[in-house]
Amino acid sequence: MNLDLMIKRGQFPWRPRPEATELDVWHEYEIPLTGTFRLGGQPVLFTQVLESSHGLSAWAYVCLEPEEGDEASMITFASTDEMREFVEAKFRGREAVLTLARDDRIIDQWTRSRVKEDLSSTFEDFLNGIIRSVNEVSDPEQRIRAKFAGLEAAGSELAPA
C-alpha cells in the first residue's frame, strides 16, 4: 500500500480516507481511539498517541500483514495496558504514518516514519520537526503567533499544580 495515500485532510482519524471500511474499534472514549480498518483490502492498525486539552491530537497508522489482520479481528484484551503493549509491538520496527488532528479532523501535518523504540519518542521527533519549521515561515507575525501558541500550550500543560 502507498503510505502517502493513507490519510486525507478533513477526515476522521479513525476513518482517514472515505474508502476505509470494516472499522473494528478496540478502545474508545467518546470517539474511536484504537482499532483497525481496511483500506483497499489492506488491514491497518490505528491508535491515538496523544491528545491535548486544546483539541489537538496525534495519531499513528501501520499496515498489517493479512494474517495479522485476521489475528487482530479475533483479539481481545484483558486491560488497556495489555492492548497498548500489543499496539506498540505492532508498530515497533515498521514504517508508520503519523498525523495530527484538530477537533477530530485530520490536518495537513503528517509524515512517514520508522518506529524505533516506541510511538511517543517517534512522535516527539515528528513534532520537533514541525516546531523547527515555524522558523522558516516568512511572515514574522505568523511566526510569532505560532511560537506564542506553543508557549501558551506548554505553559498550560507544564504549569505547577
mmCIF file of C-alpha atoms in Angstrom:
data_model
loop_
_atom_site.group_PDB
_atom_site.id
_atom_site.type_symbol
_atom_site.label_atom_id
_atom_site.label_comp_id
_atom_site.label_asym_id
_atom_site.label_seq_id
_atom_site.Cartn_x
_atom_site.Cartn_y
_atom_site.Cartn_z
ATOM 1 C CA MET A 1 0.000 0.000 0.000
ATOM 2 C CA ASN A 2 1.167 3.506 -0.775
ATOM 3 C CA LEU A 3 1.502 5.080 2.683
ATOM 4 C CA ASP A 4 1.356 8.552 1.128
ATOM 5 C CA LEU A 5 -2.317 7.889 0.329
ATOM 6 C CA MET A 6 -3.338 6.516 3.726
ATOM 7 C CA ILE A 7 -4.800 9.721 5.132
ATOM 8 C CA LYS A 8 -6.739 12.663 3.784
ATOM 9 C CA ARG A 9 -7.119 16.114 5.264
ATOM 10 C CA GLY A 10 -10.514 16.729 6.864
ATOM 11 C CA GLN A 11 -11.279 13.064 7.557
ATOM 12 C CA PHE A 12 -11.858 11.493 10.965
ATOM 13 C CA PRO A 13 -8.614 9.921 12.251
ATOM 14 C CA TRP A 14 -10.361 6.563 12.757
ATOM 15 C CA ARG A 15 -11.544 6.701 9.130
ATOM 16 C CA PRO A 16 -8.716 8.606 7.445
ATOM 17 C CA ARG A 17 -9.981 8.056 3.900
ATOM 18 C CA PRO A 18 -13.543 7.829 2.585
ATOM 19 C CA GLU A 19 -12.678 4.381 1.203
ATOM 20 C CA ALA A 20 -11.824 2.942 4.657
ATOM 21 C CA THR A 21 -14.078 0.016 5.582
ATOM 22 C CA GLU A 22 -14.582 -2.594 8.298
ATOM 23 C CA LEU A 23 -13.820 -0.344 11.267
ATOM 24 C CA ASP A 24 -13.136 -2.505 14.334
ATOM 25 C CA VAL A 25 -12.830 -0.353 17.466
ATOM 26 C CA TRP A 26 -10.758 -1.831 20.303
ATOM 27 C CA HIS A 27 -10.787 1.186 22.599
ATOM 28 C CA GLU A 28 -12.949 4.283 22.621
ATOM 29 C CA TYR A 29 -13.841 7.219 24.797
ATOM 30 C CA GLU A 30 -16.490 9.281 23.017
ATOM 31 C CA ILE A 31 -14.594 8.558 19.777
ATOM 32 C CA PRO A 32 -12.667 5.512 18.491
ATOM 33 C CA LEU A 33 -9.105 5.680 19.852
ATOM 34 C CA THR A 34 -7.543 2.364 18.814
ATOM 35 C CA GLY A 35 -8.533 -0.343 16.375
ATOM 36 C CA THR A 36 -8.312 -1.480 12.792
ATOM 37 C CA PHE A 37 -9.891 -0.743 9.434
ATOM 38 C CA ARG A 38 -9.293 -1.894 5.885
ATOM 39 C CA LEU A 39 -8.142 0.310 3.066
ATOM 40 C CA GLY A 40 -8.208 -1.315 -0.358
ATOM 41 C CA GLY A 41 -8.453 -4.671 1.400
ATOM 42 C CA GLN A 42 -5.270 -3.962 3.410
ATOM 43 C CA PRO A 43 -5.673 -4.204 7.206
ATOM 44 C CA VAL A 44 -4.461 -1.076 9.004
ATOM 45 C CA LEU A 45 -3.935 -0.600 12.751
ATOM 46 C CA PHE A 46 -4.595 2.909 14.105
ATOM 47 C CA THR A 47 -4.174 4.496 17.508
ATOM 48 C CA GLN A 48 -4.362 7.881 19.137
ATOM 49 C CA VAL A 49 -0.946 8.536 20.648
ATOM 50 C CA LEU A 50 -1.551 11.883 22.377
ATOM 51 C CA GLU A 51 -4.257 14.441 22.903
ATOM 52 C CA SER A 52 -4.164 17.944 24.300
ATOM 53 C CA SER A 53 -6.748 19.984 26.111
ATOM 54 C CA HIS A 54 -6.757 22.337 23.097
ATOM 55 C CA GLY A 55 -8.431 19.913 20.651
ATOM 56 C CA LEU A 56 -5.179 18.738 19.068
ATOM 57 C CA SER A 57 -4.457 15.019 18.867
ATOM 58 C CA ALA A 58 -1.718 12.804 17.422
ATOM 59 C CA TRP A 59 -2.469 9.580 15.520
ATOM 60 C CA ALA A 60 -0.441 6.704 14.097
ATOM 61 C CA TYR A 61 -1.212 4.116 11.409
ATOM 62 C CA VAL A 62 0.605 0.955 10.358
ATOM 63 C CA CYS A 63 -0.227 -1.583 7.666
ATOM 64 C CA LEU A 64 -0.638 -5.135 8.900
ATOM 65 C CA GLU A 65 0.103 -8.335 7.038
ATOM 66 C CA PRO A 66 -3.078 -10.226 6.016
ATOM 67 C CA GLU A 67 -2.554 -12.867 8.717
ATOM 68 C CA GLU A 68 -2.054 -10.106 11.314
ATOM 69 C CA GLY A 69 -5.333 -8.573 10.165
ATOM 70 C CA ASP A 70 -7.059 -11.917 10.703
ATOM 71 C CA GLU A 71 -5.472 -12.196 14.162
ATOM 72 C CA ALA A 72 -6.499 -8.633 15.007
ATOM 73 C CA SER A 73 -10.133 -9.289 14.090
ATOM 74 C CA MET A 74 -10.315 -12.036 16.731
ATOM 75 C CA ILE A 75 -8.246 -10.463 19.508
ATOM 76 C CA THR A 76 -9.483 -9.439 22.946
ATOM 77 C CA PHE A 77 -7.526 -7.759 25.727
ATOM 78 C CA ALA A 78 -7.735 -8.150 29.488
ATOM 79 C CA SER A 79 -6.799 -4.486 30.025
ATOM 80 C CA THR A 80 -5.952 -1.284 28.190
ATOM 81 C CA ASP A 81 -2.319 -1.762 29.277
ATOM 82 C CA GLU A 82 -2.256 -5.144 27.517
ATOM 83 C CA MET A 83 -3.790 -3.559 24.425
ATOM 84 C CA ARG A 84 -1.237 -0.700 24.483
ATOM 85 C CA GLU A 85 1.658 -3.197 24.697
ATOM 86 C CA PHE A 86 0.232 -5.151 21.749
ATOM 87 C CA VAL A 87 -0.196 -1.983 19.683
ATOM 88 C CA GLU A 88 3.331 -0.722 20.471
ATOM 89 C CA ALA A 89 4.754 -4.112 19.433
ATOM 90 C CA LYS A 90 2.901 -3.982 16.096
ATOM 91 C CA PHE A 91 4.330 -0.533 15.331
ATOM 92 C CA ARG A 92 7.905 -1.168 16.544
ATOM 93 C CA GLY A 93 10.384 -1.507 13.678
ATOM 94 C CA ARG A 94 7.850 -0.626 10.989
ATOM 95 C CA GLU A 95 7.226 2.403 8.859
ATOM 96 C CA ALA A 96 4.142 4.211 10.089
ATOM 97 C CA VAL A 97 2.122 7.230 9.104
ATOM 98 C CA LEU A 98 1.943 9.892 11.817
ATOM 99 C CA THR A 99 -0.527 12.744 11.675
ATOM 100 C CA LEU A 100 -2.185 15.440 13.709
ATOM 101 C CA ALA A 101 -5.880 16.161 14.029
ATOM 102 C CA ARG A 102 -7.687 19.194 15.354
ATOM 103 C CA ASP A 103 -11.203 18.756 16.715
ATOM 104 C CA ASP A 104 -11.260 15.163 15.405
ATOM 105 C CA ARG A 105 -10.346 16.087 11.813
ATOM 106 C CA ILE A 106 -7.004 15.326 10.177
ATOM 107 C CA ILE A 107 -4.977 18.446 9.377
ATOM 108 C CA ASP A 108 -2.094 18.925 6.934
ATOM 109 C CA GLN A 109 0.774 17.946 9.249
ATOM 110 C CA TRP A 110 1.740 14.317 8.635
ATOM 111 C CA THR A 111 4.783 12.198 7.894
ATOM 112 C CA ARG A 112 6.019 8.674 7.342
ATOM 113 C CA SER A 113 8.470 7.452 9.932
ATOM 114 C CA ARG A 114 10.046 4.205 11.105
ATOM 115 C CA VAL A 115 9.034 3.491 14.706
ATOM 116 C CA LYS A 116 12.233 2.540 16.501
ATOM 117 C CA GLU A 117 11.596 2.337 20.233
ATOM 118 C CA ASP A 118 8.036 3.466 20.802
ATOM 119 C CA LEU A 119 5.336 5.697 19.377
ATOM 120 C CA SER A 120 5.885 8.520 21.879
ATOM 121 C CA SER A 121 9.549 9.077 21.004
ATOM 122 C CA THR A 122 8.787 8.724 17.285
ATOM 123 C CA PHE A 123 6.092 11.371 17.636
ATOM 124 C CA GLU A 124 8.456 13.618 19.549
ATOM 125 C CA ASP A 125 10.794 13.649 16.535
ATOM 126 C CA PHE A 126 7.839 14.473 14.244
ATOM 127 C CA LEU A 127 6.666 17.323 16.489
ATOM 128 C CA ASN A 128 10.202 18.714 16.818
ATOM 129 C CA GLY A 129 10.351 18.901 13.027
ATOM 130 C CA ILE A 130 7.094 20.852 12.926
ATOM 131 C CA ILE A 131 8.315 23.221 15.634
ATOM 132 C CA ARG A 132 11.601 23.809 13.740
ATOM 133 C CA SER A 133 9.632 24.557 10.568
ATOM 134 C CA VAL A 134 7.983 27.538 12.288
ATOM 135 C CA ASN A 135 11.308 29.375 11.975
ATOM 136 C CA GLU A 136 11.077 29.016 8.184
ATOM 137 C CA VAL A 137 7.745 30.857 7.900
ATOM 138 C CA SER A 138 8.454 34.097 6.029
ATOM 139 C CA ASP A 139 5.775 36.244 7.696
ATOM 140 C CA PRO A 140 7.159 37.377 11.082
ATOM 141 C CA GLU A 141 3.672 37.882 12.529
ATOM 142 C CA GLN A 142 2.716 34.274 11.694
ATOM 143 C CA ARG A 143 5.989 33.020 13.223
ATOM 144 C CA ILE A 144 5.372 34.946 16.410
ATOM 145 C CA ARG A 145 1.746 33.766 16.668
ATOM 146 C CA ALA A 146 2.816 30.140 16.174
ATOM 147 C CA LYS A 147 5.543 30.428 18.801
ATOM 148 C CA PHE A 148 3.201 32.216 21.203
ATOM 149 C CA ALA A 149 0.569 29.489 20.771
ATOM 150 C CA GLY A 150 3.244 26.878 21.501
ATOM 151 C CA LEU A 151 4.366 28.765 24.587
ATOM 152 C CA GLU A 152 0.768 29.140 25.763
ATOM 153 C CA ALA A 153 0.123 25.406 25.306
ATOM 154 C CA ALA A 154 3.389 24.470 27.021
ATOM 155 C CA GLY A 155 2.593 26.824 29.890
ATOM 156 C CA SER A 156 -0.844 25.309 30.462
ATOM 157 C CA GLU A 157 0.491 21.748 30.233
ATOM 158 C CA LEU A 158 3.558 22.339 32.405
ATOM 159 C CA ALA A 159 2.193 24.797 34.969
ATOM 160 C CA PRO A 160 2.637 23.759 38.607
ATOM 161 C CA ALA A 161 -0.498 22.493 40.349
#
